[in-house]
Tab-separated table of C-alpha atoms and ligand atoms in Angstrom:
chain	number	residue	atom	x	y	z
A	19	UNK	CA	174.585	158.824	-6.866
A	20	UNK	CA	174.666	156.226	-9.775
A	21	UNK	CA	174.739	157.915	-13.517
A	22	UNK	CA	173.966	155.585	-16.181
A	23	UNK	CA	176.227	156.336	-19.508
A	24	UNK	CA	174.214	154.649	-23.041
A	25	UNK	CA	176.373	154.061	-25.195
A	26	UNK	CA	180.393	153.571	-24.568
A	27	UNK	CA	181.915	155.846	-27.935
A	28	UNK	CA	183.643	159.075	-27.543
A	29	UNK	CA	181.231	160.927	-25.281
A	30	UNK	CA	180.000	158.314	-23.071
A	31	UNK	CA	183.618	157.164	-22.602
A	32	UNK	CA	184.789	160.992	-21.749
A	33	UNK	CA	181.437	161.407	-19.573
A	34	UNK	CA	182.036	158.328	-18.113
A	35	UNK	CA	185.124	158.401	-17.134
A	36	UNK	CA	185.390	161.825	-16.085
A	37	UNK	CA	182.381	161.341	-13.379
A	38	UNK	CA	183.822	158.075	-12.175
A	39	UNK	CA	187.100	160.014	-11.221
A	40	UNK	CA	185.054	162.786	-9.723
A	41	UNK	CA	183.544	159.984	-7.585
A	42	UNK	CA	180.354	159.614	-9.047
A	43	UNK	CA	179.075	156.024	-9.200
A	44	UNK	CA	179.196	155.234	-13.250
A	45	UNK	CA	177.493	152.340	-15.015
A	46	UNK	CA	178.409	152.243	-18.504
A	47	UNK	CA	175.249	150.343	-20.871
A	48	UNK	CA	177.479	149.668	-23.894
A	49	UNK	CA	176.066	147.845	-26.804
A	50	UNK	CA	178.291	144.672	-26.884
A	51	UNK	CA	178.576	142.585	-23.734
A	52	UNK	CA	182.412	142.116	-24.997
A	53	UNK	CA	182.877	146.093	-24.131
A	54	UNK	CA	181.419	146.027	-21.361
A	55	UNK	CA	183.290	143.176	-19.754
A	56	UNK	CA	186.495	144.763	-20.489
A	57	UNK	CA	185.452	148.121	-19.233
A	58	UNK	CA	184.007	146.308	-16.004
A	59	UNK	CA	187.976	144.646	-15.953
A	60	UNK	CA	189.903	147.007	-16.593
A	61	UNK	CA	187.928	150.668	-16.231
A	62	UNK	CA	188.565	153.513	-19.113
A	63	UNK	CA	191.394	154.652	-20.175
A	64	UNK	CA	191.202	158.606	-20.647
A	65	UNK	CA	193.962	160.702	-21.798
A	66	UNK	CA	194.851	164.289	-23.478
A	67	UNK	CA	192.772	166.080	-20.293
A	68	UNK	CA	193.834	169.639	-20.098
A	69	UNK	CA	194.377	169.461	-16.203
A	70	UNK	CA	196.486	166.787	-16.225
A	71	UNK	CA	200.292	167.617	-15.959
A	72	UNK	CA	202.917	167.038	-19.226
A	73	UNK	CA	203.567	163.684	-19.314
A	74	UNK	CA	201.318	162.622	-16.553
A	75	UNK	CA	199.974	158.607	-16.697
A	76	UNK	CA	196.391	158.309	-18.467
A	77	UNK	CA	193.705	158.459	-15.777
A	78	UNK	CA	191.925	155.108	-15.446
A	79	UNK	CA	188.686	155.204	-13.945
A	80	UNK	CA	186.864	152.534	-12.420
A	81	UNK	CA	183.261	151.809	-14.184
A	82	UNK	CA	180.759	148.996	-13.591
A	83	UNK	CA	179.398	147.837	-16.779
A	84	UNK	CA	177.027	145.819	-18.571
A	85	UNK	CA	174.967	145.738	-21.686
A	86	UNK	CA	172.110	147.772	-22.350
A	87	UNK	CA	169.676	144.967	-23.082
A	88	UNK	CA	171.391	142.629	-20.135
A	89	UNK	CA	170.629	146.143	-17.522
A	90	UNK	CA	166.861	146.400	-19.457
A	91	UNK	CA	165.962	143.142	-18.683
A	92	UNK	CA	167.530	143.034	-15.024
A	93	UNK	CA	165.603	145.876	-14.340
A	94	UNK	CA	162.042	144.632	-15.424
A	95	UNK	CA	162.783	142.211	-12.313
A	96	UNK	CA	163.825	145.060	-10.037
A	97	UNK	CA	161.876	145.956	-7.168
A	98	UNK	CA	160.982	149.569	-6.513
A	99	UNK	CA	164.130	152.289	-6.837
A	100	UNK	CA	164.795	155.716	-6.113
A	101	UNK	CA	165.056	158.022	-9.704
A	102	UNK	CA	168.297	157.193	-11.339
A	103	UNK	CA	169.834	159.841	-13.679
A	104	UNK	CA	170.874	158.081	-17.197
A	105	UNK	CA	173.164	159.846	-19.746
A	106	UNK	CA	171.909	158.844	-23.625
A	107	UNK	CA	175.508	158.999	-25.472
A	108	UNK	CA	174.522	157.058	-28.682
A	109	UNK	CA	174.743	158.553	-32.744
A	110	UNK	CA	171.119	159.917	-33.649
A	111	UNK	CA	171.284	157.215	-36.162
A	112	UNK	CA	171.209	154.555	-33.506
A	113	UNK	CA	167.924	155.799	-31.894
A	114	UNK	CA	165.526	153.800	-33.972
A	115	UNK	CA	162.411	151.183	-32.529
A	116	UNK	CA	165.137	148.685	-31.055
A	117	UNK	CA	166.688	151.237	-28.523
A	118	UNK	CA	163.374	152.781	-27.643
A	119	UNK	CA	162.277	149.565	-26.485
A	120	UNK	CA	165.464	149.238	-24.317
A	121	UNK	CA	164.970	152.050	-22.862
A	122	UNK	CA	161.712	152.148	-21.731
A	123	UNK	CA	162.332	148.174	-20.164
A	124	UNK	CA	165.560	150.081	-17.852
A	125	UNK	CA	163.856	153.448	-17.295
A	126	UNK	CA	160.996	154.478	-14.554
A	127	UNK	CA	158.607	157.034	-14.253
A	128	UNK	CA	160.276	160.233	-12.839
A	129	UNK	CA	163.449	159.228	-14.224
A	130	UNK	CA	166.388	161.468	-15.488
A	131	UNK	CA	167.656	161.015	-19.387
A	132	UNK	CA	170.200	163.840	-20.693
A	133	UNK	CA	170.643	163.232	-24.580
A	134	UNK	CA	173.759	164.371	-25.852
A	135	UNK	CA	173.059	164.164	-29.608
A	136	UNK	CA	173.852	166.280	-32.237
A	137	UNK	CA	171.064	167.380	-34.264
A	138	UNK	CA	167.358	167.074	-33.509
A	139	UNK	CA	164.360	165.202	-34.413
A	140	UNK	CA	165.386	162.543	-31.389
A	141	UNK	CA	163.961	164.089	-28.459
A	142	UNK	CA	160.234	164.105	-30.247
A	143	UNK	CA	161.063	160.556	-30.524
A	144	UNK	CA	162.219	159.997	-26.724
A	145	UNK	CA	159.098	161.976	-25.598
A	146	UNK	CA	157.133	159.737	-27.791
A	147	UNK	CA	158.398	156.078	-26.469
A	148	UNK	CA	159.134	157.582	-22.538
A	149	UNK	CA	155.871	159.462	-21.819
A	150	UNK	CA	156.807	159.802	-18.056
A	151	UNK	CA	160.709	160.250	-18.329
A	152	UNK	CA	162.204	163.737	-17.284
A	153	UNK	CA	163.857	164.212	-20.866
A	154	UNK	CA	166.744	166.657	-20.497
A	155	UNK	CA	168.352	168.217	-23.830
A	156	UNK	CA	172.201	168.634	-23.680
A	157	UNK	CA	174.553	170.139	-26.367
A	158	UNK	CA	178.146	169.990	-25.748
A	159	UNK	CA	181.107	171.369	-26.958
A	160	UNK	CA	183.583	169.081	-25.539
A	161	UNK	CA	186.302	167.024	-27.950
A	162	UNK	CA	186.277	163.734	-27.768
A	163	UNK	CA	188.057	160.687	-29.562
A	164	UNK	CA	187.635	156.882	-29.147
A	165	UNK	CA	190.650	155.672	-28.967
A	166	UNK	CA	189.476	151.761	-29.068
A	167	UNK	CA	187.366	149.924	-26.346
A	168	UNK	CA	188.096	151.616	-23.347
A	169	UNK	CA	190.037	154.244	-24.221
A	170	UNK	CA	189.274	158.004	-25.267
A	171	UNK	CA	190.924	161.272	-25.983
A	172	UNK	CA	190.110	164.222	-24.448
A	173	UNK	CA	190.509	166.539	-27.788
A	174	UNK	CA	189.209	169.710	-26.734
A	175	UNK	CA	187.913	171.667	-23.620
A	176	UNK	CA	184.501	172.209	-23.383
A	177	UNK	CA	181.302	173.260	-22.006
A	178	UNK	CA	177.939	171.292	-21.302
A	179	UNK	CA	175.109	173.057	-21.695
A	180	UNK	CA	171.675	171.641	-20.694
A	181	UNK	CA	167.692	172.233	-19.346
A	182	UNK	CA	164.703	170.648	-20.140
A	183	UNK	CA	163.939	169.506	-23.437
A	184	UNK	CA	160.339	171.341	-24.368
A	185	UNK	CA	157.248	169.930	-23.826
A	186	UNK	CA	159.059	166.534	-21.732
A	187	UNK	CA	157.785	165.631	-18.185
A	188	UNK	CA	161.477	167.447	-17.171
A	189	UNK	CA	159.739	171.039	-18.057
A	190	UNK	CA	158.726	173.201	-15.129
A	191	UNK	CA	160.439	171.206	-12.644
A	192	UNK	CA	162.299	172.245	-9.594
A	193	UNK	CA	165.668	171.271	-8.914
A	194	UNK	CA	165.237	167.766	-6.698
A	195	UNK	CA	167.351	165.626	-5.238
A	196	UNK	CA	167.893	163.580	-8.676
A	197	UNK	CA	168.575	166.922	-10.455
A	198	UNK	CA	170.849	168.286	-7.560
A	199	UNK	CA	173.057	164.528	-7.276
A	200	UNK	CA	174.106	164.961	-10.653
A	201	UNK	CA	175.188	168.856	-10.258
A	202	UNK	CA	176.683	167.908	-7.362
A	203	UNK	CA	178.344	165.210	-9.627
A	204	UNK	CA	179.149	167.328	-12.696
A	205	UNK	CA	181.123	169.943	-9.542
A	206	UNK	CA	182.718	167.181	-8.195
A	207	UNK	CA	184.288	166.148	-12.517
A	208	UNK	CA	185.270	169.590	-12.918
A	209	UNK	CA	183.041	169.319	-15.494
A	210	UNK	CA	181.809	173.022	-16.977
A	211	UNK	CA	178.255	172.798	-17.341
A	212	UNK	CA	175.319	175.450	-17.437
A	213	UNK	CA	171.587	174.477	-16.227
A	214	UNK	CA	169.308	176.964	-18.245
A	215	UNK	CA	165.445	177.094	-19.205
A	216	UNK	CA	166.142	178.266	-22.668
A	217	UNK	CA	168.195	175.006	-23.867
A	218	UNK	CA	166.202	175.263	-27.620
A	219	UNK	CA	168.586	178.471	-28.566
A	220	UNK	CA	171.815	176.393	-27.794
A	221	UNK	CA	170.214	173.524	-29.852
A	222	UNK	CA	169.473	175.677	-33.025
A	223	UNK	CA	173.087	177.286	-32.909
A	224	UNK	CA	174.635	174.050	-32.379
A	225	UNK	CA	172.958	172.825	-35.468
A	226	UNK	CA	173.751	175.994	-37.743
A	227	UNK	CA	177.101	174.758	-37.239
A	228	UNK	CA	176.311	171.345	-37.737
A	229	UNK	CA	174.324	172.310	-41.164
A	230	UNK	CA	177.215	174.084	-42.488
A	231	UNK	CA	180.489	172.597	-41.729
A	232	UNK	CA	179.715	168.648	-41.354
A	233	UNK	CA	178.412	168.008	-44.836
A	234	UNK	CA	180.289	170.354	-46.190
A	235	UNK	CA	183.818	168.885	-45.229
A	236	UNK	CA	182.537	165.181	-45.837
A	237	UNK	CA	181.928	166.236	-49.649
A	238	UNK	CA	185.289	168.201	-49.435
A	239	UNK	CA	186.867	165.937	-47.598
A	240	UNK	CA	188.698	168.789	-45.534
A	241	UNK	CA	189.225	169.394	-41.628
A	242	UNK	CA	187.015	172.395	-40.350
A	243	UNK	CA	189.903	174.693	-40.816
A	244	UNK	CA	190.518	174.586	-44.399
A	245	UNK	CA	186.465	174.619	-45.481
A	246	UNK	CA	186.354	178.847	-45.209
A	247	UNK	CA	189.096	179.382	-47.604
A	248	UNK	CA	188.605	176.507	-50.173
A	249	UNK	CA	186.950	178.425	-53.025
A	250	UNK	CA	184.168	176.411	-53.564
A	251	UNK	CA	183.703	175.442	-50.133
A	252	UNK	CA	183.793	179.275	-49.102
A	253	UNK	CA	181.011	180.132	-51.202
A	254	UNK	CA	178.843	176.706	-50.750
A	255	UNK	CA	179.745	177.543	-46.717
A	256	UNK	CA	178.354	181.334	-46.899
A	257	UNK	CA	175.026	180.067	-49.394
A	258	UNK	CA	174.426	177.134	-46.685
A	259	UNK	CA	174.865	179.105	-44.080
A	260	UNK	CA	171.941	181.606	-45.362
A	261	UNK	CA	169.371	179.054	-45.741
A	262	UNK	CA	169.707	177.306	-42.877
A	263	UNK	CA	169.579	180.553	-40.889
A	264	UNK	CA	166.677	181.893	-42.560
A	265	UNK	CA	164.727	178.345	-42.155
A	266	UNK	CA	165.473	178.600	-38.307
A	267	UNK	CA	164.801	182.506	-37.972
A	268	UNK	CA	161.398	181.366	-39.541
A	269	UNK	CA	160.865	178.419	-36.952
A	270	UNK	CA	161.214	181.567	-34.173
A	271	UNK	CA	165.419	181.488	-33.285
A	272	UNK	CA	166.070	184.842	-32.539
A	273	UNK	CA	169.159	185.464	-34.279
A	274	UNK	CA	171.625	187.939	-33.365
A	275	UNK	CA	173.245	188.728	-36.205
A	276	UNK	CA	176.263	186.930	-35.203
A	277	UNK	CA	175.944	183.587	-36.313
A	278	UNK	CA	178.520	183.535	-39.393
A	279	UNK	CA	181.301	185.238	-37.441
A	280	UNK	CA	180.483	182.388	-34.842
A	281	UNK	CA	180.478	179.812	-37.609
A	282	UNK	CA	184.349	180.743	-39.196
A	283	UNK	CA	185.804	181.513	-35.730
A	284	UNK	CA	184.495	177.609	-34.889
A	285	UNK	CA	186.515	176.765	-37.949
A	286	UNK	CA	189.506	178.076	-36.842
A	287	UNK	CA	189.093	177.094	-32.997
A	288	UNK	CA	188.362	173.852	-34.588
A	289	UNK	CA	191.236	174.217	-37.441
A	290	UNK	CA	192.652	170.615	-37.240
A	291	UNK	CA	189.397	168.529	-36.451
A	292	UNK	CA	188.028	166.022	-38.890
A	293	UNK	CA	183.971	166.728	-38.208
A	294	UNK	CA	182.159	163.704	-37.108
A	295	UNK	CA	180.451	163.578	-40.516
A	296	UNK	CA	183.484	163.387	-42.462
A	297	UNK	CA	184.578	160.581	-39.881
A	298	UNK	CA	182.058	158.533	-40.237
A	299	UNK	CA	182.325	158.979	-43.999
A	300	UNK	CA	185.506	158.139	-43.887
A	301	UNK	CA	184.959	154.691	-41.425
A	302	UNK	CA	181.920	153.498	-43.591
A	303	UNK	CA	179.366	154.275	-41.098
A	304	UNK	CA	176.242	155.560	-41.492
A	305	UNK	CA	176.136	160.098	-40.453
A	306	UNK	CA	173.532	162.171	-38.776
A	307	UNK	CA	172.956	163.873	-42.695
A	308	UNK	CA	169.259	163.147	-41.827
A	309	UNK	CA	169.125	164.428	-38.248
A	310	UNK	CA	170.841	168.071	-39.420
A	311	UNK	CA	170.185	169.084	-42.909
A	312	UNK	CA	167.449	166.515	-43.321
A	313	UNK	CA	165.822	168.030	-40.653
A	314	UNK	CA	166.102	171.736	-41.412
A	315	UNK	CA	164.280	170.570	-45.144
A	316	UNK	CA	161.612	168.923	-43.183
A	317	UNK	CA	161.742	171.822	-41.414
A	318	UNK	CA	161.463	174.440	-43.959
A	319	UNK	CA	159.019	172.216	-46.171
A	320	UNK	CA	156.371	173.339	-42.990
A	321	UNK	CA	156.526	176.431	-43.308
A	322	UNK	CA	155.962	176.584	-47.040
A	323	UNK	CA	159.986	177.888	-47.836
A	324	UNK	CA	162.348	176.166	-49.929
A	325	UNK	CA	165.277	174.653	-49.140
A	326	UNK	CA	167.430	173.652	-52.249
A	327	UNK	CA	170.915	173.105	-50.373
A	328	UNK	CA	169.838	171.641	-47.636
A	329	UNK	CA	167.994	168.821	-49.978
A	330	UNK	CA	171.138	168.656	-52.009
A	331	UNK	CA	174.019	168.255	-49.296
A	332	UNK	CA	171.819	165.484	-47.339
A	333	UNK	CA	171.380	163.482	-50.749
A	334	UNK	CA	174.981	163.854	-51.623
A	335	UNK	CA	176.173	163.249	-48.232
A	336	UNK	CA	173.728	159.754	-48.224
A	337	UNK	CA	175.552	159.154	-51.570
A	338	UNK	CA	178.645	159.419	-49.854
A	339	UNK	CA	177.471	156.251	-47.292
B	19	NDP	N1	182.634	163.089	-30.351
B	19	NDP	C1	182.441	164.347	-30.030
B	19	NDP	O1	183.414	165.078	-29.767
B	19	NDP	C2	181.043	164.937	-29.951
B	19	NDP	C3	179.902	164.181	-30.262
B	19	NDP	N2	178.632	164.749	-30.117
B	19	NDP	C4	177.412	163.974	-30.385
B	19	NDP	O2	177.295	162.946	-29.392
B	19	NDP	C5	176.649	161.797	-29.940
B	19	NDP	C6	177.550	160.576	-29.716
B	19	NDP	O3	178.744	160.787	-30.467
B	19	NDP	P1	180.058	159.910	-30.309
B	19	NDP	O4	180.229	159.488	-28.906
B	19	NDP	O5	181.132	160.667	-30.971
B	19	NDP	O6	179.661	158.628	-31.189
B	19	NDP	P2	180.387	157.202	-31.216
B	19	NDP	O7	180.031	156.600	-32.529
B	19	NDP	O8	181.801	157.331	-30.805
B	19	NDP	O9	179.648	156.409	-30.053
B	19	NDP	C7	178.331	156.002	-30.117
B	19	NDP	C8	178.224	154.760	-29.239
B	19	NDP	O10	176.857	154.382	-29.169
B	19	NDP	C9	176.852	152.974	-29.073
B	19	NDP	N3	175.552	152.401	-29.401
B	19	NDP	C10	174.933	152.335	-30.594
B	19	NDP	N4	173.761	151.673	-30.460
B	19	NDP	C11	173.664	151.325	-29.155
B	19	NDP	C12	172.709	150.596	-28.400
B	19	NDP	N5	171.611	150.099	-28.954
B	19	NDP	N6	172.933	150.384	-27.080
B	19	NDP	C13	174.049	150.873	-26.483
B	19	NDP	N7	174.994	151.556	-27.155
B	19	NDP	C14	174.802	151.780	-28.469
B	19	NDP	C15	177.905	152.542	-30.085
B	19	NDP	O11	178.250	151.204	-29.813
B	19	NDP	P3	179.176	150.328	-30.831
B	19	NDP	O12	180.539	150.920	-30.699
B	19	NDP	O13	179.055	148.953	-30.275
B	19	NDP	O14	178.581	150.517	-32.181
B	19	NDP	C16	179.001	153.549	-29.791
B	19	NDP	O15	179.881	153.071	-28.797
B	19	NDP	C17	176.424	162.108	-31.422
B	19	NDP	O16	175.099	162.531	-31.616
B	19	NDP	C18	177.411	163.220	-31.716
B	19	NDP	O17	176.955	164.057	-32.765
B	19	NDP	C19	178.484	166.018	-29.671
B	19	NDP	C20	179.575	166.786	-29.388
B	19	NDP	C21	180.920	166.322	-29.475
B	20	KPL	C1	181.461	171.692	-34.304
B	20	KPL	C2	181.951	170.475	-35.086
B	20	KPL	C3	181.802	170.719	-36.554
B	20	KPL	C4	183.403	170.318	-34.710
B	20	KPL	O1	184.082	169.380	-35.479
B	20	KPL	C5	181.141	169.268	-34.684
B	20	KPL	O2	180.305	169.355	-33.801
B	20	KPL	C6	181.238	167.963	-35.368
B	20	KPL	O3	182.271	167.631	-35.942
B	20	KPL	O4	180.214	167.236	-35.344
């Protein structure tokens, strides 16, 4: 089966790679055309995997490759295909009008996309521009560093969980033979992943997390592991925390009561991470601020509640930009 992997950072590289060694057929749809000719060359370069033995070689794994708009406009000429199973591995802040457009020049009806994001918003958007694609929502917990071009760092073992994102063409479905190739190639990666109906509750606690501990260690400037016992960030953490819990709990996540032991133990299982947000603070790029706490105040503003922190840590985090 042939995966398509959008977008050749951290994820798509670890995705990538890991499926092409399980023996799936990868095509990575980078960006650049200069990426992807070196990852056609020369394949990605993955290293730090937990299975592989103290002072083993890197893995390399062989990729085709090309760039996303040089694989949209081949496939406008295309003749008629079987349903190909894509893998959406960009920032939230790169799906905008430009990459909708690619997308729906490579993909067909009845298609497969699995976004990876952080976040949401993006999967009203995908629905939006891809009327007919099976939309698949994914939130993983898997570590990942680009290490330049090709290369990537397997920082920490994870889990995928995934299922149809609400409301897409995906919903309702039965498993198929595009649905059961990638399983089949997930199996074959040793990849730990979980197929559910009720993706939306791994979404909302994926965020809470998100909410809390991205802006607040891009302000701080602190890995995950020092935010719960910095004494401003302790309190901003447990204040943060509250709102965003009580905007979701309002938008119908059934809580368990759980959720802020679950937010310091990530802290600690997480102790020596820099988040993404403070990363791409730190590199001058632009941060999903807009897709996390952004979105919970859009959020709350609909039902009428106020959310004052929320507001405050997405325009001090865009300050930060
Ligand atoms: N890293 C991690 O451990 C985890 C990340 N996530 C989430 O996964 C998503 C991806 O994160 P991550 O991989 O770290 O991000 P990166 O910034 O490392 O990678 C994003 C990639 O998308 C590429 N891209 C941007 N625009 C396009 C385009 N138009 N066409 C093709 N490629 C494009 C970028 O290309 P270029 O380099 O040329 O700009 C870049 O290589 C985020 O939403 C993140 O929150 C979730 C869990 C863990
Ligand atoms: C869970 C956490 C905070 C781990 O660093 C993360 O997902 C991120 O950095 O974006």
């Amino acid at each position: 089966m042939r995966i398509d992997l959008i977008g050749g950072g951290a994820v798509g590289l670890l995705y990538g790679s890991r499926l092409a060694l399980g023996g799936a057929q990868v095509r990575m749809l980078t960006r650049g055309r200069e990426q992807a000719g070196l990852l056609a060359r020369e394949g990605i370069r993955l290293t730090g995997r937990a299975d592989a033995a103290e002072g083993a070689p890197a893995a390399v794994a062989e990729v085709e490759a090309l760039s996303l708009a040089d694989a949209a406009a081949a496939e406008a000429a295309a003749g008629g295909r079987a349903g190909r199973w894509h893998v959406l591995a960009v920032k939230q802040t790169a799906i905008g009008p430009e990459l909708l457009e690619l997308l729906a020049a490579l993909l067909r009806p009845g298609d497969g996309l699995l976004c990876l994001q952080n976040g949401i918003g993006h999967l009203e958007r995908l629905a939006k521009a891809l009327p007919e694609v099976r939309l698949y929502a994914g939130v993983t917990s898997e570590g990942a560093l680009r290490a330049g071009a090709r290369e990537v760092v397997h920082t920490g073992e994870g889990e995928l969980h995934y299922g149809p994102a609400p409301g897409s063409a995906a919903a309702g479905l039965a498993e198929d033979a595009l649905l059961g190739g990638w399983r089949q190639a997930l199996r074959q990666a040793g990849i730990a992943a979980f197929l559910s109906n009720d993706v939306e509750d791994r979404i909302c606690r994926k965020l809470l997390l998100n909410a809390v501990i991205n802006p607040l260690t891009a302000l701080l400037d602190l890995p995950n592991g020092r935010l719960p016992e910095h004494p401003q960030g302790g309190r901003l953490m447990k204040a943060l925390h509250a709102e965003s819990l009580a905007i979701l709990v309002r938008s119908g996540f059934a809580a368990t009561g759980e959720e802020w032991e679950r937010l310091l133990d990530v802290c600690r299982r997480t102790a020596a991470n820099t988040s993404s947000m403070l990363a791409d603070v730190r590199a001058g790029r632009p941060t999903e601020i807009d897709s996390i706490n952004g979105e919970l105040a859009r959020l709350a503003a609909r039902h009428g509640m106020p959310a004052p922190l929320n507001e405050a840590a997405a325009a001090l985090v865009h300050a930060l930009e």
